[in-house]
XYZ file of C-alpha atoms in Angstrom:
366
model
C 64.897 13.413 121.365
C 64.938 15.544 118.206
C 61.353 16.584 117.642
C 61.303 17.975 114.098
C 62.319 16.683 110.689
C 63.778 19.309 108.371
C 64.557 19.026 104.666
C 67.243 21.391 103.389
C 66.822 21.913 99.628
C 69.307 23.413 97.168
C 69.281 22.064 93.599
C 71.643 24.747 92.297
C 74.513 23.353 90.166
C 76.913 26.078 91.323
C 79.058 26.609 94.394
C 79.051 30.009 96.017
C 77.851 31.730 99.175
C 74.242 30.574 98.731
C 75.134 26.900 98.291
C 77.719 26.882 101.087
C 75.197 28.537 103.409
C 72.782 25.649 102.757
C 75.555 23.182 103.678
C 76.310 25.122 106.877
C 72.604 25.297 107.788
C 72.427 21.527 107.492
C 75.378 21.030 109.845
C 74.171 23.512 112.440
C 70.484 22.563 112.492
C 71.318 18.864 112.786
C 72.400 19.537 116.388
C 68.761 20.117 117.342
C 66.705 18.563 114.532
C 66.657 15.560 112.210
C 68.008 17.119 109.012
C 67.762 15.663 105.500
C 69.318 17.242 102.398
C 68.127 17.388 98.794
C 70.734 18.402 96.233
C 71.112 18.105 92.469
C 72.986 15.249 90.804
C 76.504 16.290 89.696
C 76.212 19.606 91.527
C 79.332 21.028 93.156
C 77.602 20.575 96.523
C 77.996 16.785 96.262
C 81.555 17.043 97.633
C 80.207 18.687 100.780
C 77.774 15.815 101.472
C 79.993 12.854 100.550
C 79.801 11.182 103.967
C 76.229 12.206 104.777
C 73.612 9.493 105.267
C 70.554 11.737 105.067
C 71.115 12.824 101.479
C 68.610 12.782 98.619
C 70.050 13.397 95.133
C 67.681 14.569 92.388
C 68.117 15.162 88.669
C 67.110 18.730 87.924
C 66.623 19.620 84.257
C 64.306 22.652 84.380
C 62.649 25.126 86.734
C 59.686 22.800 87.113
C 59.364 19.052 86.689
C 56.264 17.149 87.802
C 58.331 13.970 88.069
C 60.873 15.708 90.329
C 58.063 17.227 92.465
C 56.485 13.754 92.846
C 59.812 12.230 93.936
C 60.287 15.044 96.432
C 56.711 14.588 97.741
C 57.327 10.867 98.265
C 60.525 11.631 100.182
C 58.677 14.220 102.325
C 56.086 11.604 103.317
C 58.605 8.799 103.870
C 60.798 10.914 106.165
C 57.840 12.675 107.789
C 59.245 16.123 106.956
C 57.838 18.996 109.044
C 59.731 21.910 107.484
C 61.305 22.413 104.053
C 64.060 25.029 104.050
C 64.964 26.194 100.536
C 67.663 28.594 99.403
C 67.709 28.865 95.598
C 64.779 30.886 94.219
C 64.520 28.577 91.185
C 63.607 25.713 93.529
C 60.353 27.375 94.636
C 58.058 25.765 91.974
C 59.311 22.212 92.601
C 59.144 22.612 96.382
C 55.655 24.140 96.380
C 54.258 21.437 94.080
C 55.960 18.754 96.195
C 54.218 20.182 99.257
C 50.832 20.138 97.477
C 51.391 16.550 96.293
C 52.514 15.286 99.710
C 50.231 14.019 102.457
C 52.151 15.860 105.183
C 51.906 19.417 103.780
C 55.078 20.656 105.527
C 55.803 24.319 106.218
C 58.076 25.996 103.655
C 60.747 28.455 104.778
C 62.801 30.240 102.157
C 66.071 31.986 102.928
C 66.113 34.558 100.161
C 69.592 35.546 98.987
C 68.674 37.322 95.734
C 67.111 40.738 95.189
C 63.460 41.039 94.173
C 62.854 43.579 91.408
C 59.283 43.078 90.128
C 55.755 42.595 91.373
C 54.634 39.025 92.057
C 50.929 39.718 91.540
C 50.118 37.320 88.681
C 48.156 34.100 89.331
C 51.229 31.834 89.139
C 53.295 33.768 91.698
C 50.300 34.220 93.979
C 49.875 30.436 94.002
C 53.558 29.924 94.845
C 53.892 32.532 97.580
C 50.685 31.718 99.426
C 52.177 28.244 99.985
C 55.333 29.600 101.634
C 55.154 30.151 105.385
C 58.174 32.400 105.973
C 60.760 34.271 103.900
C 64.007 34.919 105.736
C 65.644 38.025 104.224
C 69.412 38.435 104.496
C 69.255 42.270 104.520
C 66.804 45.005 105.517
C 66.764 46.231 101.896
C 65.694 42.777 100.722
C 62.967 42.608 103.364
C 61.628 45.943 102.087
C 61.627 44.573 98.508
C 59.678 41.454 99.525
C 57.121 43.583 101.391
C 56.825 45.857 98.358
C 56.578 43.308 95.547
C 54.500 40.485 97.058
C 50.815 41.426 97.591
C 49.873 41.613 101.257
C 47.044 39.054 101.038
C 49.401 36.233 99.939
C 52.694 37.476 101.365
C 54.524 35.058 103.663
C 55.710 36.514 106.949
C 59.198 37.994 106.666
C 62.106 37.767 109.071
C 65.441 39.584 108.919
C 68.446 37.364 109.545
C 71.896 38.423 108.406
C 74.342 35.819 107.162
C 77.301 35.216 109.430
C 80.976 34.387 109.139
C 82.701 31.982 111.489
C 85.603 32.809 113.753
C 88.746 31.910 111.816
C 92.077 30.761 113.232
C 94.465 33.641 112.669
C 97.815 32.798 111.113
C 101.017 34.063 112.695
C 103.364 36.337 110.751
C 105.660 33.484 109.798
C 102.763 31.460 108.321
C 101.548 34.488 106.354
C 105.034 35.169 104.968
C 105.384 31.501 103.946
C 102.014 31.615 102.165
C 102.946 34.866 100.401
C 106.215 33.316 99.274
C 104.290 30.543 97.481
C 102.218 33.213 95.744
C 105.357 35.168 94.804
C 103.984 38.349 96.366
C 107.491 39.420 97.442
C 107.302 42.914 98.950
C 104.249 44.024 96.945
C 101.043 45.418 98.429
C 98.570 42.514 98.066
C 94.984 43.036 96.906
C 92.517 40.132 96.730
C 89.194 39.688 94.936
C 87.450 36.479 96.005
C 84.271 35.069 94.474
C 82.762 33.436 91.411
C 84.309 34.762 88.223
C 81.432 36.283 86.270
C 80.676 39.749 84.932
C 78.292 40.618 87.769
C 81.143 40.236 90.285
C 83.126 42.970 88.514
C 86.616 41.478 88.151
C 87.092 43.670 85.066
C 86.886 46.769 87.294
C 89.932 45.584 89.230
C 91.922 45.069 86.020
C 91.042 48.595 84.824
C 92.001 49.978 88.256
C 95.297 48.066 88.199
C 96.170 49.652 84.839
C 95.852 53.097 86.443
C 97.819 52.044 89.533
C 100.642 50.608 87.397
C 100.861 53.912 85.492
C 101.531 55.564 88.875
C 104.327 52.999 89.433
C 102.752 51.660 92.639
C 104.038 48.275 93.812
C 100.723 46.409 93.941
C 99.761 42.836 93.025
C 96.121 41.764 92.577
C 94.973 38.170 93.030
C 91.661 37.071 91.484
C 90.442 33.983 93.329
C 87.415 31.904 92.371
C 85.751 29.437 90.053
C 84.982 30.677 86.514
C 81.256 30.586 85.732
C 82.025 31.398 82.107
C 85.252 30.390 80.383
C 84.520 33.029 77.732
C 84.425 35.806 80.357
C 87.584 34.470 82.032
C 89.359 34.526 78.670
C 88.262 38.152 78.102
C 89.746 39.090 81.475
C 93.024 37.337 80.661
C 93.224 39.066 77.277
C 92.671 42.427 78.979
C 95.538 41.646 81.370
C 97.814 40.869 78.392
C 96.668 43.986 76.505
C 97.524 46.214 79.492
C 100.794 44.316 80.146
C 99.698 43.419 83.658
C 100.804 39.759 83.652
C 103.047 40.360 86.683
C 100.518 42.544 88.515
C 97.248 40.591 88.067
C 97.202 36.858 88.803
C 94.373 34.309 88.494
C 94.450 31.729 91.269
C 91.312 29.672 90.592
C 89.060 28.123 93.242
C 90.466 27.676 96.751
C 89.235 25.743 99.760
C 91.274 28.057 102.005
C 89.853 31.546 101.357
C 90.669 32.699 104.894
C 94.400 32.203 104.218
C 94.162 34.491 101.197
C 92.177 37.059 103.160
C 94.730 37.166 105.963
C 97.624 37.397 103.511
C 96.004 40.332 101.684
C 96.530 43.951 102.662
C 93.072 44.686 101.222
C 90.132 42.523 100.128
C 87.754 43.931 97.501
C 84.062 43.449 96.757
C 83.367 44.854 93.284
C 79.939 43.350 92.494
C 77.394 45.506 90.713
C 74.679 45.053 93.338
C 75.474 42.282 95.824
C 72.425 41.313 97.901
C 74.540 40.760 101.007
C 78.281 40.346 100.467
C 79.407 37.331 102.506
C 83.033 37.688 101.365
C 83.045 41.194 102.844
C 82.201 40.028 106.371
C 84.514 37.024 106.040
C 87.399 39.368 105.200
C 86.454 41.620 108.123
C 86.414 38.635 110.506
C 89.854 37.667 109.196
C 91.177 41.068 110.236
C 91.731 42.508 106.746
C 90.680 45.960 105.520
C 87.916 45.930 102.898
C 86.978 48.146 99.968
C 83.524 47.539 98.491
C 81.072 48.928 95.971
C 78.577 51.397 97.496
C 75.475 49.383 96.563
C 73.259 46.561 97.795
C 73.691 44.820 101.130
C 77.224 46.164 101.599
C 75.672 49.453 102.751
C 74.363 47.559 105.810
C 77.813 46.108 106.522
C 80.387 48.865 105.921
C 80.423 52.274 107.577
C 82.517 54.262 105.095
C 85.893 55.421 106.471
C 85.168 53.568 109.777
C 84.876 49.827 109.152
C 85.949 49.857 105.502
C 85.974 52.029 102.381
C 83.213 52.364 99.779
C 83.895 53.211 96.141
C 81.387 54.496 93.604
C 79.573 51.533 92.059
C 81.059 50.511 88.660
C 83.644 53.325 88.781
C 87.114 51.768 88.392
C 88.823 55.172 88.682
C 87.340 55.626 92.147
C 88.278 52.020 92.996
C 91.880 52.775 92.017
C 91.874 55.895 94.230
C 90.588 53.921 97.237
C 93.236 51.197 96.753
C 95.906 53.907 96.469
C 94.599 55.541 99.649
C 95.161 52.387 101.693
C 98.449 51.668 99.902
C 99.773 55.007 101.166
C 98.114 55.105 104.600
C 99.073 52.163 106.834
C 97.428 53.721 109.893
C 94.050 54.072 108.173
C 94.267 50.549 106.749
C 95.028 49.062 110.177
C 92.257 51.096 111.807
C 89.682 49.919 109.219
C 90.844 46.310 109.663
C 90.538 46.503 113.469
C 87.136 48.235 113.574
C 85.819 46.077 110.730
C 86.788 42.909 112.590
C 85.101 44.207 115.748
C 81.843 44.987 113.913
C 81.819 41.612 112.132
C 82.307 39.800 115.467
C 79.454 41.726 117.082
C 76.883 41.748 114.263
C 77.815 39.062 111.734
C 78.991 36.086 113.761
C 77.703 32.824 112.262
C 77.164 31.167 115.665
C 74.893 34.031 116.788
C 72.990 34.044 113.470
C 72.485 30.255 113.468
C 71.139 30.416 117.037
C 68.505 32.869 115.783
C 67.701 30.508 112.893
C 67.423 27.610 115.329
C 64.956 29.585 117.485
C 62.853 30.400 114.417
C 62.641 26.697 113.439
C 61.643 25.767 117.003
C 58.668 28.147 116.866
C 57.311 27.021 113.492
């Protein structure tokens, strides 16, 4: 018999690593617990819960709504929820007030995906954080930030738990060639940048780097894969591509449900974010057996050992990014070595099955 009732909460309207992690948590934890899910109406997560029975859809209009908190509190009591597991930082006020308004007073566990940059020592934040039982931090750096910025007397206990990537089915050479044919890669060196299209993710750095690489007459094609968070930003990127006459070298693919296919087809996968808290795409690419080049900032520093399991380029420096791409373009042996050792490290330290088992154990003890 399943002895605990868990409510997974993510009212974010977007669809990225954070939201998909919530969906994966729900699937994995439901093996051992009774899991319910609260998501926002018309959010992109709805597609991932289409056939779920234990789904609660809420209308979210602002960071805090008393009406929403009351509805959540009622649901908590009806389903006898023991633990609320939230993922999106903006959900904290609604979840905390729902806990206070409920009769059951469930434990709150937050998996924190975003960096913390300022002190939470005002009355409002003290009220919120003293009602959270545990903050799961996805990197050591993030755990240090939480310990630094939340006063000790109201700080929830912190646990380090890296995100994980699942073991992907590897395509054979024929399947990869067929996929590349559809993309019209031909005999070009293929570079991929996968993730939400917004300025923070740094797609513009790749375009600037590609301009330099084209000037050197290197046969490279770059594929930008992901959903556009801002049509205005996407248009700026496309105009930059036209301005630099890179229409044949830089291609926009849009959102894909098969990112692992792209990763395996690529010679190199990039992570160009300004300061990524973790960098899930990085470990996914490593697990798919592809060499990675990433910005030397944020959680990536806990994933990549420079020149061993991947390459690091100077944060926000597109000239250095271009040099690192060129390095792997010219050195097949190094690229294959980085891909092999990167895959090995990702299997050992960032396997989703291992990480979810740790999460499961944590929920059993709360």
